[in-house]
């Protein structure tokens, strides 16, 4: 329970990692690239781009959540 009256998920899959859905999204994208084989890096540009996008989004989301939840976000990051 946060000071705002909302809840931050700290159990189940969401307690294992902050952005567990990003991991699944990236693995799915990488699997599509792997169907093309390993003869060229070109198919893997998508997985590389997607990884950069998700890291950037995660950093941006972290800043927004810090502004929204304040000290509660620091405690959440300590737990997860």
C-alpha positions as a LaTeX table, in Angstrom:
\begin{tabular}{lrrr}
\hline
Residue & $x$ (\AA) & $y$ (\AA) & $z$ (\AA) \\
\hline
Unk1 & 0.00 & 0.00 & 0.00 \\
Unk2 & 1.46 & 3.36 & $-1.01$ \\
Unk3 & 0.92 & 6.75 & 0.57 \\
Unk4 & $-1.28$ & 7.59 & $-2.44$ \\
Unk5 & $-3.57$ & 4.69 & $-1.51$ \\
Unk6 & $-2.57$ & 2.50 & $-4.46$ \\
Unk7 & $-0.65$ & $-0.77$ & $-4.50$ \\
Unk8 & 2.64 & $-1.76$ & $-6.06$ \\
Unk9 & 2.87 & $-5.45$ & $-6.97$ \\
Unk10 & 5.64 & $-7.21$ & $-5.09$ \\
Unk11 & 4.61 & $-10.84$ & $-5.44$ \\
Unk12 & 4.33 & $-13.41$ & $-8.20$ \\
Unk13 & 5.98 & $-12.66$ & $-11.54$ \\
Unk14 & 5.93 & $-8.93$ & $-10.80$ \\
Unk15 & 7.85 & $-9.57$ & $-7.60$ \\
Unk16 & 10.56 & $-11.43$ & $-9.49$ \\
Unk17 & 11.42 & $-8.50$ & $-11.75$ \\
Unk18 & 10.13 & $-4.99$ & $-12.28$ \\
Unk19 & 9.55 & $-5.32$ & $-16.02$ \\
Unk20 & 9.02 & $-9.06$ & $-16.45$ \\
Unk21 & 6.75 & $-8.50$ & $-19.44$ \\
Unk22 & 9.62 & $-6.74$ & $-21.26$ \\
Unk23 & 11.68 & $-9.92$ & $-20.94$ \\
Unk24 & 8.94 & $-11.98$ & $-22.58$ \\
Unk25 & 8.47 & $-9.42$ & $-25.35$ \\
Unk26 & 12.19 & $-9.41$ & $-26.13$ \\
Unk27 & 12.50 & $-13.21$ & $-26.11$ \\
Unk28 & 9.56 & $-13.42$ & $-28.51$ \\
Unk29 & 11.20 & $-10.87$ & $-30.83$ \\
Unk30 & 14.53 & $-12.68$ & $-30.65$ \\
Unk31 & 12.87 & $-15.98$ & $-31.51$ \\
Unk32 & 11.50 & $-14.46$ & $-34.74$ \\
Unk33 & 15.03 & $-13.34$ & $-35.62$ \\
Unk34 & 16.47 & $-16.78$ & $-34.87$ \\
Unk35 & 14.16 & $-18.35$ & $-37.44$ \\
Unk36 & 16.33 & $-16.66$ & $-40.08$ \\
Unk37 & 19.43 & $-18.53$ & $-38.95$ \\
Unk38 & 22.87 & $-17.22$ & $-38.11$ \\
Unk39 & 24.38 & $-16.45$ & $-41.52$ \\
Unk40 & 23.71 & $-12.72$ & $-41.28$ \\
Unk41 & 23.31 & $-10.14$ & $-38.53$ \\
Unk42 & 20.62 & $-8.27$ & $-40.47$ \\
Unk43 & 17.66 & $-10.21$ & $-39.01$ \\
Unk44 & 19.02 & $-9.49$ & $-35.53$ \\
Unk45 & 18.80 & $-5.72$ & $-36.00$ \\
Unk46 & 15.22 & $-5.97$ & $-34.81$ \\
Unk47 & 16.20 & $-7.71$ & $-31.55$ \\
Unk48 & 19.01 & $-5.20$ & $-30.99$ \\
Unk49 & 16.73 & $-2.23$ & $-31.69$ \\
Unk50 & 14.01 & $-3.69$ & $-29.47$ \\
Unk51 & 16.48 & $-4.24$ & $-26.60$ \\
Unk52 & 17.61 & $-0.60$ & $-26.82$ \\
Unk53 & 13.98 & 0.56 & $-26.93$ \\
Unk54 & 13.04 & $-1.51$ & $-23.86$ \\
Unk55 & 16.05 & $-0.35$ & $-21.84$ \\
Unk56 & 15.25 & 3.28 & $-22.67$ \\
Unk57 & 11.58 & 2.76 & $-21.81$ \\
Unk58 & 12.50 & 1.10 & $-18.52$ \\
Unk59 & 14.74 & 4.03 & $-17.53$ \\
Unk60 & 12.03 & 6.51 & $-18.51$ \\
Unk61 & 9.35 & 4.56 & $-16.60$ \\
Unk62 & 11.58 & 4.42 & $-13.53$ \\
Unk63 & 11.83 & 8.21 & $-13.51$ \\
Unk64 & 8.08 & 8.65 & $-13.92$ \\
Unk65 & 7.32 & 6.17 & $-11.13$ \\
Unk66 & 9.82 & 7.89 & $-8.84$ \\
Unk67 & 8.02 & 11.19 & $-9.44$ \\
Unk68 & 4.61 & 9.56 & $-8.93$ \\
Unk69 & 5.31 & 7.38 & $-5.86$ \\
Unk70 & 8.29 & 9.13 & $-4.20$ \\
Unk71 & 9.70 & 7.20 & $-1.26$ \\
Unk72 & 7.34 & 4.30 & $-1.88$ \\
Unk73 & 9.07 & 3.72 & $-5.23$ \\
Unk74 & 12.47 & 3.51 & $-3.52$ \\
Unk75 & 11.08 & 0.89 & $-1.15$ \\
Unk76 & 9.54 & $-1.01$ & $-4.07$ \\
Unk77 & 12.88 & $-1.03$ & $-5.90$ \\
Unk78 & 14.55 & $-2.36$ & $-2.76$ \\
Unk79 & 12.05 & $-5.25$ & $-2.60$ \\
Unk80 & 11.93 & $-6.14$ & $-6.31$ \\
\hline
\end{tabular}
